[in-house]
Amino acid sequence: GESVGLHLPTLSVQEGDNSIINCAYSNSASDYFIWYKQESGKGPQFIIDIRSNMDKRQGQRVTVLLNKTVKHLSLQIAATQPGDSAVYFCADNTGGFKTIFGAGTRLFVKA
Amino acid sequence: NAGVTQTPKFQVLKTGQSMTLQCAQDMNHEYMSWYRQDPGMGLRLIHYSVGAGITDQGEVPNGYNVSRSTTEDFPLRLLSAAPSQTSVYFCASGLGTGSDEQYFGPGTRLTVT
């Protein structure tokens, strides 16, 4: 069945370094991918999304890369800051009504 | 705008009790959804709605009922609570059909003893 998973459960980076969070998906019909950030005790917050007809999309300090050949996407955070510490989820949608979330990666930023 | 609001923030139930988790949004979004999040896991879709009067099941619908009588409100009902329903529940809304950005509420932490 469909699944969206993450390669690593935790990631620790030094403040100021770039962070890369990876995600694999298995449903080749997925055509919309979203990254959410969840801070402790809060609901998920939208970061950036990408459609399957694109392979790269940039936002403010964040970039999402999509490789449909190997069913992989990544979230890159430039100049990581302490405020970036959170759990990051990738999610996918086949263009229908259901968005499926992965398990999440916890990002720790060391000062 | 208040965005998506959820009440209560915390709730403790005994096995077999029933209750309703409330969710409201003031963004005039047609799409609303309920997720549960268990420790160390992602969010799993319980039920969703694409407009008033229209609801459907998500990944884990058993033990939960929903209704959507207005665009603004999407309550989640637990008919007979079980310990397996101990979780954090998030309500979300979005402009599209679910294939767009969703806005999440702050969550309800439910414990069933």
mmCIF file of C-alpha atoms in Angstrom:
data_model
loop_
_atom_site.group_PDB
_atom_site.id
_atom_site.type_symbol
_atom_site.label_atom_id
_atom_site.label_comp_id
_atom_site.label_asym_id
_atom_site.label_seq_id
_atom_site.Cartn_x
_atom_site.Cartn_y
_atom_site.Cartn_z
ATOM 1 C CA GLY A 1 0.000 0.000 0.000
ATOM 2 C CA GLU A 2 0.944 3.631 -0.001
ATOM 3 C CA SER A 3 3.466 4.769 2.513
ATOM 4 C CA VAL A 4 5.467 7.871 3.133
ATOM 5 C CA GLY A 5 8.517 7.276 5.249
ATOM 6 C CA LEU A 6 11.612 9.013 6.463
ATOM 7 C CA HIS A 7 15.171 7.739 6.415
ATOM 8 C CA LEU A 8 16.217 9.013 9.847
ATOM 9 C CA PRO A 9 14.168 9.610 12.974
ATOM 10 C CA THR A 10 16.496 12.331 14.350
ATOM 11 C CA LEU A 11 18.928 14.828 12.882
ATOM 12 C CA SER A 12 21.345 17.004 14.836
ATOM 13 C CA VAL A 13 23.013 19.992 13.175
ATOM 14 C CA GLN A 14 25.143 22.899 14.265
ATOM 15 C CA GLU A 15 23.570 26.329 14.244
ATOM 16 C CA GLY A 16 24.378 28.031 10.967
ATOM 17 C CA ASP A 17 24.868 24.799 9.033
ATOM 18 C CA ASN A 18 22.489 23.570 6.371
ATOM 19 C CA SER A 19 20.017 20.786 7.227
ATOM 20 C CA ILE A 20 18.770 18.125 4.861
ATOM 21 C CA ILE A 21 15.772 16.018 5.795
ATOM 22 C CA ASN A 22 14.933 13.119 3.515
ATOM 23 C CA CYS A 23 11.702 11.355 2.716
ATOM 24 C CA ALA A 24 10.808 8.344 0.583
ATOM 25 C CA TYR A 25 7.391 7.587 -0.844
ATOM 26 C CA SER A 26 6.079 4.488 -2.541
ATOM 27 C CA ASN A 27 2.957 5.603 -4.402
ATOM 28 C CA SER A 28 3.919 6.514 -7.952
ATOM 29 C CA ALA A 29 0.491 8.153 -8.340
ATOM 30 C CA SER A 30 1.316 10.779 -5.713
ATOM 31 C CA ASP A 31 1.290 14.177 -7.341
ATOM 32 C CA TYR A 32 1.483 16.606 -4.453
ATOM 33 C CA PHE A 33 3.992 16.660 -1.611
ATOM 34 C CA ILE A 34 4.043 18.836 1.446
ATOM 35 C CA TRP A 35 6.455 19.504 4.267
ATOM 36 C CA TYR A 36 5.089 20.422 7.686
ATOM 37 C CA LYS A 37 6.905 21.605 10.814
ATOM 38 C CA GLN A 38 5.593 20.697 14.239
ATOM 39 C CA GLU A 39 6.887 22.430 17.335
ATOM 40 C CA SER A 40 6.389 20.865 20.734
ATOM 41 C CA GLY A 41 2.786 21.086 21.909
ATOM 42 C CA LYS A 42 1.515 22.620 18.678
ATOM 43 C CA GLY A 43 -0.220 21.520 15.536
ATOM 44 C CA PRO A 44 1.728 21.029 12.292
ATOM 45 C CA GLN A 45 2.484 24.131 10.283
ATOM 46 C CA PHE A 46 2.865 24.231 6.507
ATOM 47 C CA ILE A 47 6.396 24.945 5.268
ATOM 48 C CA ILE A 48 6.494 24.316 1.551
ATOM 49 C CA ASP A 49 4.910 22.117 -1.087
ATOM 50 C CA ILE A 50 5.755 20.798 -4.521
ATOM 51 C CA ARG A 51 3.747 19.262 -7.324
ATOM 52 C CA SER A 52 4.930 16.250 -9.285
ATOM 53 C CA ASN A 53 5.535 18.306 -12.439
ATOM 54 C CA MET A 54 8.353 20.126 -10.656
ATOM 55 C CA ASP A 55 11.678 18.883 -9.308
ATOM 56 C CA LYS A 56 12.645 21.853 -7.175
ATOM 57 C CA ARG A 57 10.906 24.614 -5.314
ATOM 58 C CA GLN A 58 12.393 27.295 -3.120
ATOM 59 C CA GLY A 59 10.977 29.278 -0.264
ATOM 60 C CA GLN A 60 12.479 31.481 2.371
ATOM 61 C CA ARG A 61 15.574 29.535 3.578
ATOM 62 C CA VAL A 62 13.941 26.258 2.513
ATOM 63 C CA THR A 63 14.183 24.230 -0.665
ATOM 64 C CA VAL A 64 12.305 21.063 -1.540
ATOM 65 C CA LEU A 65 13.741 18.663 -4.096
ATOM 66 C CA LEU A 66 11.690 15.934 -5.728
ATOM 67 C CA ASN A 67 13.189 12.943 -7.523
ATOM 68 C CA LYS A 68 10.345 10.986 -9.047
ATOM 69 C CA THR A 69 12.666 8.368 -10.517
ATOM 70 C CA VAL A 70 13.616 7.052 -7.087
ATOM 71 C CA LYS A 71 10.499 8.338 -5.296
ATOM 72 C CA HIS A 72 12.424 10.590 -2.964
ATOM 73 C CA LEU A 73 12.055 14.128 -1.730
ATOM 74 C CA SER A 74 14.129 16.237 0.569
ATOM 75 C CA LEU A 75 13.793 19.410 2.562
ATOM 76 C CA GLN A 76 16.841 21.634 2.774
ATOM 77 C CA ILE A 77 17.019 24.336 5.413
ATOM 78 C CA ALA A 78 19.742 26.919 4.913
ATOM 79 C CA ALA A 79 21.625 28.473 7.840
ATOM 80 C CA THR A 80 19.725 26.437 10.421
ATOM 81 C CA GLN A 81 18.637 28.395 13.474
ATOM 82 C CA PRO A 82 17.582 27.315 16.985
ATOM 83 C CA GLY A 83 13.997 28.173 16.040
ATOM 84 C CA ASP A 84 14.145 25.457 13.392
ATOM 85 C CA SER A 85 14.255 22.781 16.088
ATOM 86 C CA ALA A 86 11.076 20.777 15.599
ATOM 87 C CA VAL A 87 9.693 17.611 14.060
ATOM 88 C CA TYR A 88 9.391 17.735 10.290
ATOM 89 C CA PHE A 89 6.833 15.662 8.413
ATOM 90 C CA CYS A 90 6.567 14.961 4.755
ATOM 91 C CA ALA A 91 3.133 14.137 3.416
ATOM 92 C CA ASP A 92 1.765 13.176 0.048
ATOM 93 C CA ASN A 93 -1.513 13.276 -1.798
ATOM 94 C CA THR A 94 -2.582 11.591 -5.012
ATOM 95 C CA GLY A 95 -4.750 14.530 -5.961
ATOM 96 C CA GLY A 96 -7.667 13.112 -4.037
ATOM 97 C CA PHE A 97 -9.058 13.785 -0.619
ATOM 98 C CA LYS A 98 -6.511 12.041 1.592
ATOM 99 C CA THR A 99 -3.137 13.382 2.665
ATOM 100 C CA ILE A 100 -0.852 10.686 4.090
ATOM 101 C CA PHE A 101 1.830 11.668 6.587
ATOM 102 C CA GLY A 102 5.188 10.072 7.284
ATOM 103 C CA ALA A 103 6.479 9.366 10.791
ATOM 104 C CA GLY A 104 8.562 12.548 11.098
ATOM 105 C CA THR A 105 12.178 13.551 11.670
ATOM 106 C CA ARG A 106 13.160 15.423 14.808
ATOM 107 C CA LEU A 107 15.667 18.179 14.081
ATOM 108 C CA PHE A 108 17.956 19.303 16.908
ATOM 109 C CA VAL A 109 19.929 22.505 16.404
ATOM 110 C CA LYS A 110 23.075 22.802 18.520
ATOM 111 C CA ALA A 111 24.182 26.287 19.529
ATOM 112 C CA ASN B 1 -9.032 35.383 12.119
ATOM 113 C CA ALA B 2 -8.819 32.789 14.881
ATOM 114 C CA GLY B 3 -7.941 30.113 12.323
ATOM 115 C CA VAL B 4 -8.730 26.582 13.488
ATOM 116 C CA THR B 5 -9.831 26.219 17.093
ATOM 117 C CA GLN B 6 -10.262 23.017 19.074
ATOM 118 C CA THR B 7 -11.852 22.320 22.440
ATOM 119 C CA PRO B 8 -11.080 20.957 24.919
ATOM 120 C CA LYS B 9 -7.275 21.059 25.083
ATOM 121 C CA PHE B 10 -7.119 18.123 27.476
ATOM 122 C CA GLN B 11 -9.609 15.394 28.335
ATOM 123 C CA VAL B 12 -9.564 12.239 30.445
ATOM 124 C CA LEU B 13 -12.238 9.620 29.843
ATOM 125 C CA LYS B 14 -13.028 6.258 31.340
ATOM 126 C CA THR B 15 -13.412 3.270 29.057
ATOM 127 C CA GLY B 16 -16.896 3.208 27.586
ATOM 128 C CA GLN B 17 -17.630 6.910 27.992
ATOM 129 C CA SER B 18 -18.576 9.038 25.036
ATOM 130 C CA MET B 19 -17.580 12.547 24.152
ATOM 131 C CA THR B 20 -17.349 15.055 21.315
ATOM 132 C CA LEU B 21 -14.209 16.907 20.304
ATOM 133 C CA GLN B 22 -15.073 20.285 18.867
ATOM 134 C CA CYS B 23 -13.423 21.917 15.870
ATOM 135 C CA ALA B 24 -14.236 25.219 14.220
ATOM 136 C CA GLN B 25 -12.626 27.335 11.516
ATOM 137 C CA ASP B 26 -13.343 30.887 10.406
ATOM 138 C CA MET B 27 -11.541 30.841 7.050
ATOM 139 C CA ASN B 28 -14.524 29.622 5.016
ATOM 140 C CA HIS B 29 -12.639 26.473 4.032
ATOM 141 C CA GLU B 30 -14.610 23.708 2.399
ATOM 142 C CA TYR B 31 -12.191 20.935 3.378
ATOM 143 C CA MET B 32 -11.858 19.827 6.996
ATOM 144 C CA SER B 33 -10.204 16.786 8.493
ATOM 145 C CA TRP B 34 -9.425 14.982 11.730
ATOM 146 C CA TYR B 35 -6.100 13.292 12.464
ATOM 147 C CA ARG B 36 -4.748 11.420 15.418
ATOM 148 C CA GLN B 37 -1.107 11.452 16.409
ATOM 149 C CA ASP B 38 0.341 8.730 18.591
ATOM 150 C CA PRO B 39 3.732 9.117 20.321
ATOM 151 C CA GLY B 40 6.649 9.092 17.889
ATOM 152 C CA MET B 41 4.376 8.710 14.907
ATOM 153 C CA GLY B 42 2.981 10.761 12.113
ATOM 154 C CA LEU B 43 -0.596 11.858 11.739
ATOM 155 C CA ARG B 44 -3.228 9.383 10.636
ATOM 156 C CA LEU B 45 -6.388 10.557 8.937
ATOM 157 C CA ILE B 46 -9.596 9.601 10.753
ATOM 158 C CA HIS B 47 -12.361 11.335 8.772
ATOM 159 C CA TYR B 48 -12.601 14.210 6.377
ATOM 160 C CA SER B 49 -15.228 16.455 4.823
ATOM 161 C CA VAL B 50 -15.241 18.313 1.522
ATOM 162 C CA GLY B 51 -18.192 20.513 2.425
ATOM 163 C CA ALA B 52 -21.281 20.833 4.569
ATOM 164 C CA GLY B 53 -23.241 17.594 4.553
ATOM 165 C CA ILE B 54 -20.388 15.560 3.026
ATOM 166 C CA THR B 55 -18.091 13.351 5.085
ATOM 167 C CA ASP B 56 -15.984 10.289 4.382
ATOM 168 C CA GLN B 57 -13.628 7.884 6.094
ATOM 169 C CA GLY B 58 -9.879 8.228 6.286
ATOM 170 C CA GLU B 59 -7.255 5.659 7.259
ATOM 171 C CA VAL B 60 -8.458 4.886 10.801
ATOM 172 C CA PRO B 61 -12.201 5.649 11.079
ATOM 173 C CA ASN B 62 -13.307 2.848 13.424
ATOM 174 C CA GLY B 63 -14.685 4.089 16.749
ATOM 175 C CA TYR B 64 -15.255 7.637 15.512
ATOM 176 C CA ASN B 65 -18.187 9.477 13.963
ATOM 177 C CA VAL B 66 -18.319 12.888 12.332
ATOM 178 C CA SER B 67 -20.900 15.226 10.901
ATOM 179 C CA ARG B 68 -20.675 18.525 9.028
ATOM 180 C CA SER B 69 -23.826 20.589 9.335
ATOM 181 C CA THR B 70 -22.090 23.925 8.692
ATOM 182 C CA THR B 71 -18.973 25.032 6.835
ATOM 183 C CA GLU B 72 -17.424 26.230 10.089
ATOM 184 C CA ASP B 73 -17.815 23.226 12.399
ATOM 185 C CA PHE B 74 -16.609 19.627 12.195
ATOM 186 C CA PRO B 75 -17.067 17.753 15.497
ATOM 187 C CA LEU B 76 -15.537 14.334 16.138
ATOM 188 C CA ARG B 77 -17.510 11.909 18.308
ATOM 189 C CA LEU B 78 -16.156 8.990 20.272
ATOM 190 C CA LEU B 79 -19.130 6.742 20.948
ATOM 191 C CA SER B 80 -17.510 4.349 23.444
ATOM 192 C CA ALA B 81 -13.971 5.334 24.355
ATOM 193 C CA ALA B 82 -11.244 2.691 24.462
ATOM 194 C CA PRO B 83 -7.664 2.926 25.786
ATOM 195 C CA SER B 84 -6.449 2.509 22.188
ATOM 196 C CA GLN B 85 -7.978 5.905 21.455
ATOM 197 C CA THR B 86 -5.552 7.640 23.799
ATOM 198 C CA SER B 87 -3.841 10.086 21.477
ATOM 199 C CA VAL B 88 -3.518 13.703 20.434
ATOM 200 C CA TYR B 89 -6.236 14.736 18.006
ATOM 201 C CA PHE B 90 -5.744 17.444 15.426
ATOM 202 C CA CYS B 91 -8.363 19.118 13.317
ATOM 203 C CA ALA B 92 -7.372 20.839 10.085
ATOM 204 C CA SER B 93 -8.975 22.803 7.301
ATOM 205 C CA GLY B 94 -7.975 23.712 3.768
ATOM 206 C CA LEU B 95 -9.150 25.546 0.692
ATOM 207 C CA GLY B 96 -9.045 22.633 -1.676
ATOM 208 C CA THR B 97 -10.019 19.006 -1.615
ATOM 209 C CA GLY B 98 -7.212 17.872 0.654
ATOM 210 C CA SER B 99 -4.542 18.220 -2.002
ATOM 211 C CA ASP B 100 -3.595 21.639 -0.771
ATOM 212 C CA GLU B 101 -2.036 23.218 2.278
ATOM 213 C CA GLN B 102 -3.951 22.465 5.474
ATOM 214 C CA TYR B 103 -4.178 24.654 8.563
ATOM 215 C CA PHE B 104 -4.051 22.755 11.824
ATOM 216 C CA GLY B 105 -5.600 23.472 15.181
ATOM 217 C CA PRO B 106 -3.620 23.250 18.457
ATOM 218 C CA GLY B 107 -4.814 19.722 19.236
ATOM 219 C CA THR B 108 -6.737 17.907 21.953
ATOM 220 C CA ARG B 109 -4.832 15.509 24.200
ATOM 221 C CA LEU B 110 -7.148 12.634 25.101
ATOM 222 C CA THR B 111 -6.409 9.962 27.689
ATOM 223 C CA VAL B 112 -8.705 6.962 28.076
ATOM 224 C CA THR B 113 -8.243 4.948 31.274
#
